Tab-separated table of C-alpha atoms in Angstrom:
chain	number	residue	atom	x	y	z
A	494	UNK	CA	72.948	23.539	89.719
A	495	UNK	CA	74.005	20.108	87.993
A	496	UNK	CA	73.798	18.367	91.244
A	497	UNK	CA	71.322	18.312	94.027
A	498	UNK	CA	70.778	15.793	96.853
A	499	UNK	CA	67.812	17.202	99.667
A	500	UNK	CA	65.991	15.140	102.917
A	501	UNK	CA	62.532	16.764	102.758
A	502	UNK	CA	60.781	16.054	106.522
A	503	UNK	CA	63.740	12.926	106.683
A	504	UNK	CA	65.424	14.437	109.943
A	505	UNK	CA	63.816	15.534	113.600
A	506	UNK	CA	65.280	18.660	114.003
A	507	UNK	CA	65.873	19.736	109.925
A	508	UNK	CA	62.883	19.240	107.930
A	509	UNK	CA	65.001	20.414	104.976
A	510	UNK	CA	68.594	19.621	104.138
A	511	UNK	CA	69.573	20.967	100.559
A	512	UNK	CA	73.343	20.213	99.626
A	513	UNK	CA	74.017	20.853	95.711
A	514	UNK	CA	77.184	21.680	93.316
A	515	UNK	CA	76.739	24.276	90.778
A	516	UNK	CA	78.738	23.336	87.187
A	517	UNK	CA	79.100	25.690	85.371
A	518	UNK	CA	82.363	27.471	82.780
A	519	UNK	CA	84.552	29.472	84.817
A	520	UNK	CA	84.560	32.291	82.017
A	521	UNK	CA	81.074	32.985	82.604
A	522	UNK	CA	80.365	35.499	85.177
A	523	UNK	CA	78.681	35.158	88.542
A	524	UNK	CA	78.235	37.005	91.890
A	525	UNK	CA	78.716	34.829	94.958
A	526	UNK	CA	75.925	34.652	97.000
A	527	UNK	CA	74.435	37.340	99.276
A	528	UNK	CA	71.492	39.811	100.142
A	529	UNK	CA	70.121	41.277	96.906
A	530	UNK	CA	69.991	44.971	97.427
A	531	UNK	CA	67.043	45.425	95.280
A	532	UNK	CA	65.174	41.950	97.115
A	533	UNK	CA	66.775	42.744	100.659
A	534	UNK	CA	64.998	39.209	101.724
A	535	UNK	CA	66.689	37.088	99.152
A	536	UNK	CA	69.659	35.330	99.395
A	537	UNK	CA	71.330	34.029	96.189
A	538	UNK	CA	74.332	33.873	93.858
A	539	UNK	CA	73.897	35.743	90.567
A	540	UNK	CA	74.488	34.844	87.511
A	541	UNK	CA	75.937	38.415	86.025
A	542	UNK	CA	75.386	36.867	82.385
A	543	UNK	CA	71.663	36.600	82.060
A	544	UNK	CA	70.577	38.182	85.340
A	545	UNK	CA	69.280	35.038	87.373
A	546	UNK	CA	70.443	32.686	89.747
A	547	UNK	CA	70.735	28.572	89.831
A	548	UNK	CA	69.962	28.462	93.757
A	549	UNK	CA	68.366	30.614	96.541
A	550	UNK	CA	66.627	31.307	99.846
A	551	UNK	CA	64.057	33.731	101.459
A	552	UNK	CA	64.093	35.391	104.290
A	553	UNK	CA	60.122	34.343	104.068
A	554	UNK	CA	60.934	30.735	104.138
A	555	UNK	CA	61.717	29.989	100.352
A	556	UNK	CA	63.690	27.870	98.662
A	557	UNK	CA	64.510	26.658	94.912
A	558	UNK	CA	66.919	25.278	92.688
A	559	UNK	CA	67.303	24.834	88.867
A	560	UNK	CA	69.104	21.875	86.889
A	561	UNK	CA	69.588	21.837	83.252
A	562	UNK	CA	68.197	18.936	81.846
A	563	UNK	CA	70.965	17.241	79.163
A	564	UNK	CA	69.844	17.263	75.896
A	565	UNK	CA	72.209	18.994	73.454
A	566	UNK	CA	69.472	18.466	70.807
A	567	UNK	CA	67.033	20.324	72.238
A	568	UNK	CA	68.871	23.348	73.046
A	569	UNK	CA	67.871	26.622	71.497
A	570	UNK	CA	69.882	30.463	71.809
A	571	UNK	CA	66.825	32.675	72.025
A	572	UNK	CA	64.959	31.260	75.345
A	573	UNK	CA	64.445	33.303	78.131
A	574	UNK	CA	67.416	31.908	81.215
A	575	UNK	CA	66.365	29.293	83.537
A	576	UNK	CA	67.590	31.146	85.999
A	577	UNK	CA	64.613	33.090	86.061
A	578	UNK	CA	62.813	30.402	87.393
A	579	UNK	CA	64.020	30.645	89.673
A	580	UNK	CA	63.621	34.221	91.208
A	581	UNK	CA	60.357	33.458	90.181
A	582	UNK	CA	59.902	30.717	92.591
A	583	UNK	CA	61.330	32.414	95.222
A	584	UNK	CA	59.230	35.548	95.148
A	585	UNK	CA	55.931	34.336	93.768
A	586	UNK	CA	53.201	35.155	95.995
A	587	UNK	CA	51.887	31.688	96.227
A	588	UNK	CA	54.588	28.542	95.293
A	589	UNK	CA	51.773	26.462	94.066
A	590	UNK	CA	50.527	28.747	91.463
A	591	UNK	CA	53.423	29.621	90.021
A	592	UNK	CA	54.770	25.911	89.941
A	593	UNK	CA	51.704	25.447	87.604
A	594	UNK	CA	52.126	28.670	85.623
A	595	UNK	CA	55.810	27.555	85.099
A	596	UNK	CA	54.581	23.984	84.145
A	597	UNK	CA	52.262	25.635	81.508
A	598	UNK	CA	55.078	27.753	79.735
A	599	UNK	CA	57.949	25.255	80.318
A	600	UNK	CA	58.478	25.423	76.191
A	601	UNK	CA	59.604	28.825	76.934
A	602	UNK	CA	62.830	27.532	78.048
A	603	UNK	CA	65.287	25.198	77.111
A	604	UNK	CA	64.504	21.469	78.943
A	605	UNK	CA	65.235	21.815	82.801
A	606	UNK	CA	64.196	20.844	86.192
A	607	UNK	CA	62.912	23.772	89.049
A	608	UNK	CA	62.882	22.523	92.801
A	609	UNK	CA	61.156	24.828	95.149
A	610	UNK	CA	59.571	24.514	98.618
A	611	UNK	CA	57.982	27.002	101.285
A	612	UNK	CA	57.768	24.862	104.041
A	613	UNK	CA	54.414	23.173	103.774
A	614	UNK	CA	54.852	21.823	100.211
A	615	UNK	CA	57.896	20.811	98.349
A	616	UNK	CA	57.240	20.502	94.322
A	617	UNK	CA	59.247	19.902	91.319
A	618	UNK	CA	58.504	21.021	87.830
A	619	UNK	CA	60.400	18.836	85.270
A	620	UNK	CA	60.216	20.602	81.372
A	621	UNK	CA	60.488	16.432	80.213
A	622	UNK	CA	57.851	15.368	83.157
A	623	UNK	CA	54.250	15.678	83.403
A	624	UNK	CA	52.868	19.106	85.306
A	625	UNK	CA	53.733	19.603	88.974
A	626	UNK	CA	54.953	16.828	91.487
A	627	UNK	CA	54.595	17.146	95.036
A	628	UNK	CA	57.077	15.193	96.399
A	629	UNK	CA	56.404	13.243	99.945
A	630	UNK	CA	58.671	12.875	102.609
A	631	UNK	CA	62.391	11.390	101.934
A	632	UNK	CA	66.044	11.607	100.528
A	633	UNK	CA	65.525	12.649	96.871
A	634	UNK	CA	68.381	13.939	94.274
A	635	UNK	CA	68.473	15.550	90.639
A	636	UNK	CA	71.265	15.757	88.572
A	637	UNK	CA	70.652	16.504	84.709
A	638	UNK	CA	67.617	14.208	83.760
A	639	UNK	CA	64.594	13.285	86.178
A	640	UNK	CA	64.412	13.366	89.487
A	641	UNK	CA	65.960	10.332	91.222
A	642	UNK	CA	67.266	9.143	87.955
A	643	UNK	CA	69.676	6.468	88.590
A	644	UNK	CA	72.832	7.580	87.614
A	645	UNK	CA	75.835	6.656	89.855
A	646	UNK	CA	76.724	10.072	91.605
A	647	UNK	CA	73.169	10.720	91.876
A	648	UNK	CA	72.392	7.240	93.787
A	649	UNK	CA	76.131	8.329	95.816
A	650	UNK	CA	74.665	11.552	96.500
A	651	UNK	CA	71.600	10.124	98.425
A	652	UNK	CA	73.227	7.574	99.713
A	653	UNK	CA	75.771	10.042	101.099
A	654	UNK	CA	73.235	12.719	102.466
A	655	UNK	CA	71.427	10.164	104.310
A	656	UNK	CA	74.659	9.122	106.023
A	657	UNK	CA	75.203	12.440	107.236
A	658	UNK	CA	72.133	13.286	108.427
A	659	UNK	CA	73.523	11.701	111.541
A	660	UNK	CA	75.937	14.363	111.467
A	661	UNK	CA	73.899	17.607	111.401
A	662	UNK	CA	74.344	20.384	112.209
A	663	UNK	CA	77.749	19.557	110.913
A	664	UNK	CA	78.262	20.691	106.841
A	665	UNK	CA	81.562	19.394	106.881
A	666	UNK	CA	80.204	16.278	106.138
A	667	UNK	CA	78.131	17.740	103.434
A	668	UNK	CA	80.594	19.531	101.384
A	669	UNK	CA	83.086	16.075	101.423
A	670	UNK	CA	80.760	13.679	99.928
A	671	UNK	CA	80.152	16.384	97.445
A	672	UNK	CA	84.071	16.788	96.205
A	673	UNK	CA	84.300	13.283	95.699
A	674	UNK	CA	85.488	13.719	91.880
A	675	UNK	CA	85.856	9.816	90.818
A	676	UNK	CA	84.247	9.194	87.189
A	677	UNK	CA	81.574	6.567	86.983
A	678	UNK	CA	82.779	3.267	85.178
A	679	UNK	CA	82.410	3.268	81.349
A	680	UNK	CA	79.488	0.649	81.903
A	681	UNK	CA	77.506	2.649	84.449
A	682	UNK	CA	77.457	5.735	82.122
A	683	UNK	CA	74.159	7.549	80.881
A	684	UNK	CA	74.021	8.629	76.826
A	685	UNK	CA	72.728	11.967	76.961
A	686	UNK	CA	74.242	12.597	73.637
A	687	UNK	CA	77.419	14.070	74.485
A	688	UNK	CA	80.745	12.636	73.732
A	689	UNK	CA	81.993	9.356	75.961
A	690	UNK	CA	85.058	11.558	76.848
A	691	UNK	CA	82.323	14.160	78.885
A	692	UNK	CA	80.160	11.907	79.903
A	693	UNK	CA	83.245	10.213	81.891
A	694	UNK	CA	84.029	13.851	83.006
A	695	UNK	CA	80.405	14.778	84.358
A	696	UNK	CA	79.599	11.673	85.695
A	697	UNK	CA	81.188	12.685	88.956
A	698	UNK	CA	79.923	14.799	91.390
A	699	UNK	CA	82.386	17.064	91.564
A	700	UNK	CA	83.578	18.161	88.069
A	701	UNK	CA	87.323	18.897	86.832
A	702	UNK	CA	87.573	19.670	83.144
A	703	UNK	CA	88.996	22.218	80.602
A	704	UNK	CA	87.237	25.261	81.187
A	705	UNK	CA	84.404	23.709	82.920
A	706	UNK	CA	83.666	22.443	86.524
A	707	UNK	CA	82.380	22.620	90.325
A	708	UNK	CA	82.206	26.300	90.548
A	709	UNK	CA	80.643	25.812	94.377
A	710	UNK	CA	79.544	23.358	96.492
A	711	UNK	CA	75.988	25.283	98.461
A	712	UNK	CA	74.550	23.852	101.677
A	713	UNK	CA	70.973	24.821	103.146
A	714	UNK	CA	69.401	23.541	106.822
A	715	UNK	CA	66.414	24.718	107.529
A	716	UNK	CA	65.366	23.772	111.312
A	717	UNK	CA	62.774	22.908	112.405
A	718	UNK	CA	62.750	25.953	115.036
A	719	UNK	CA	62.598	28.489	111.769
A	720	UNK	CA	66.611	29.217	111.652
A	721	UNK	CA	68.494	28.820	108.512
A	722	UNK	CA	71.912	28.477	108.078
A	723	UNK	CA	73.143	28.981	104.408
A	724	UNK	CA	76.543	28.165	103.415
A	725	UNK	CA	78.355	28.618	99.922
A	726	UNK	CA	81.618	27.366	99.706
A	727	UNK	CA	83.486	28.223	96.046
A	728	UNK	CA	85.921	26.602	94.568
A	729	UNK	CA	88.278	27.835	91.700
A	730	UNK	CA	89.685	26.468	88.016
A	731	UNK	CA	91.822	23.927	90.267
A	732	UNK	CA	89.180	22.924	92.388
A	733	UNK	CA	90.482	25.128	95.393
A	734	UNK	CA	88.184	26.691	97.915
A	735	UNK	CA	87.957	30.237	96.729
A	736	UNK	CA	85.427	32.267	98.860
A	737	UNK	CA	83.118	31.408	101.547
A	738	UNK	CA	79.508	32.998	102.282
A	739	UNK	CA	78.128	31.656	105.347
A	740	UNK	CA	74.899	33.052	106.893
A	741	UNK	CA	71.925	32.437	109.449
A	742	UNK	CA	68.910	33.885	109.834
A	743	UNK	CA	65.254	33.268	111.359
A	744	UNK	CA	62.430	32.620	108.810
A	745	UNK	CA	59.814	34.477	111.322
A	746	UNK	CA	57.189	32.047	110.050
A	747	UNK	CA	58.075	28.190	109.574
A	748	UNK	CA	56.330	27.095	106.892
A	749	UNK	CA	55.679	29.796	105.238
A	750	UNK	CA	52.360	31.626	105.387
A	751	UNK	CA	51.827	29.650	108.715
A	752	UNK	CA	50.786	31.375	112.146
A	753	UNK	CA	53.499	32.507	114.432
A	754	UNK	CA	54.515	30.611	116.998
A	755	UNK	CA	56.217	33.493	119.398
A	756	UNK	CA	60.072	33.233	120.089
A	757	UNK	CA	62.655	30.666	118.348
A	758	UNK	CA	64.986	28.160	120.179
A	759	UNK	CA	68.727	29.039	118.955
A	760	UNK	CA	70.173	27.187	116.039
A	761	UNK	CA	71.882	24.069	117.763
């Protein structure tokens, strides 16, 4: 993902509302998002290139996300994909030990920035940070550096998500403030050492550019009654929706590894 905004324990009846935009080259090859046969209780995209995927759920109460961090400098061809991390996050026995492990061997990859929680803890791992941060309570977002940098779409973003928190269970919401595909003035720009003419073109959150852009726009509620809702909508070269994967299902066990608490209230 380039773009993430999440409420972590924000809203009474979500205590996690994910809403992200993958970015990404339309020539490279991905799967849209559904039930792994060979991992029948993960639910991800794939990317059919290297094997991994930028953003998933568990049928166990998972979740994670991966942004590349922007540093054309530090970029190297013969690291194992970030997307990896991924899967890794989501199917680790324990989300604490492998955020460490990860943390230990970030040098292994080229610079990113891993968001995972299982309910009881959410924790980012930032290659440029320092170990494993357990984030408290609150609207957060991560783009391309740190998290909460403040770049403009990534203060819109939260700003944005924390408007429609109001809204929920409505994505609609969701999806709009995340197609909003104005450029940040010239002045308001980071210098990530790419060219002006791309910053101006990835400074919004919804990207149009040669050969590059939004390739979907993913959404993730996670009530508080243990039903998940997981919606993917993907957009094409023109910035068209293009596909739609939209699914529920009950994490039995919300957080994860908790005890069971006997039947769960429908999603609302």
């Amino acid at each position: 993902m380039c773009l993430i905004a999440f409420a972590w324990r924000v809203h009474p009846a979500y205590p996690l509302v994910v809403v992200a935009n993958r970015d990404e080259y339309f020539e490279r090859p991905s799967a849209a998002a559904q039930w792994w046969a060979e991992a029948p209780d993960l639910l991800a995209g794939r990317d059919l290139s290297a094997g991994g995927t930028w953003l998933g759920v568990t049928r166990t109460g998972r979740f994670a996300a991966v942004t590349n961090y922007r540093d054309p400098a530090r970029v190297r061809a013969d690291t194992e994909s970030r997307g990896h991390l991924v899967l890794a996050a989501l199917q680790a026995p324990d989300l604490n030990d492998t955020a460490r492990a990860i943390a230990q061997r970030k040098g292994d990859y080229n610079p990113f920035n891993l968001l995972a929680c299982d309910g009881r803890d959410m924790v980012v791992v930032e290659s440029e940070g320092d170990g494993v941060r357990r984030l408290a309570p609150g609207v957060h977002g991560l783009s391309n550096h740190l998290l909460d940098t403040d770049w403009p779409k990534l203060h819109a973003a939260r700003e944005g998500l924390a408007a429609a928190l109001d809204t929920l269970p409505a994505h609609e919401p969701l999806v709009a403030m995340m197609r909003d595909d104005r450029p940040a003035p010239d002045a308001a720009l980071p210098h990530t050492g790419i060219s002006l003419a791309w910053e101006r073109r990835l400074s919004s959150a919804f990207i149009r550019a040669p050969g590059y852009g939004t390739r979907c726009t993913t959404v993730v509620l996670v009530g508080r009654d243990g039903r998940c809702r997981f919606l993917e909508q993907r957009w094409n070269a023109d910035g068209d929706a293009d596909g739609l994967t939209d699914e529920t299902f009950t994490i039995p066990c919300w957080p994860a590894g908790s005890a069971c608490t006997g039947a769960q209230s429908p999603l609302p």
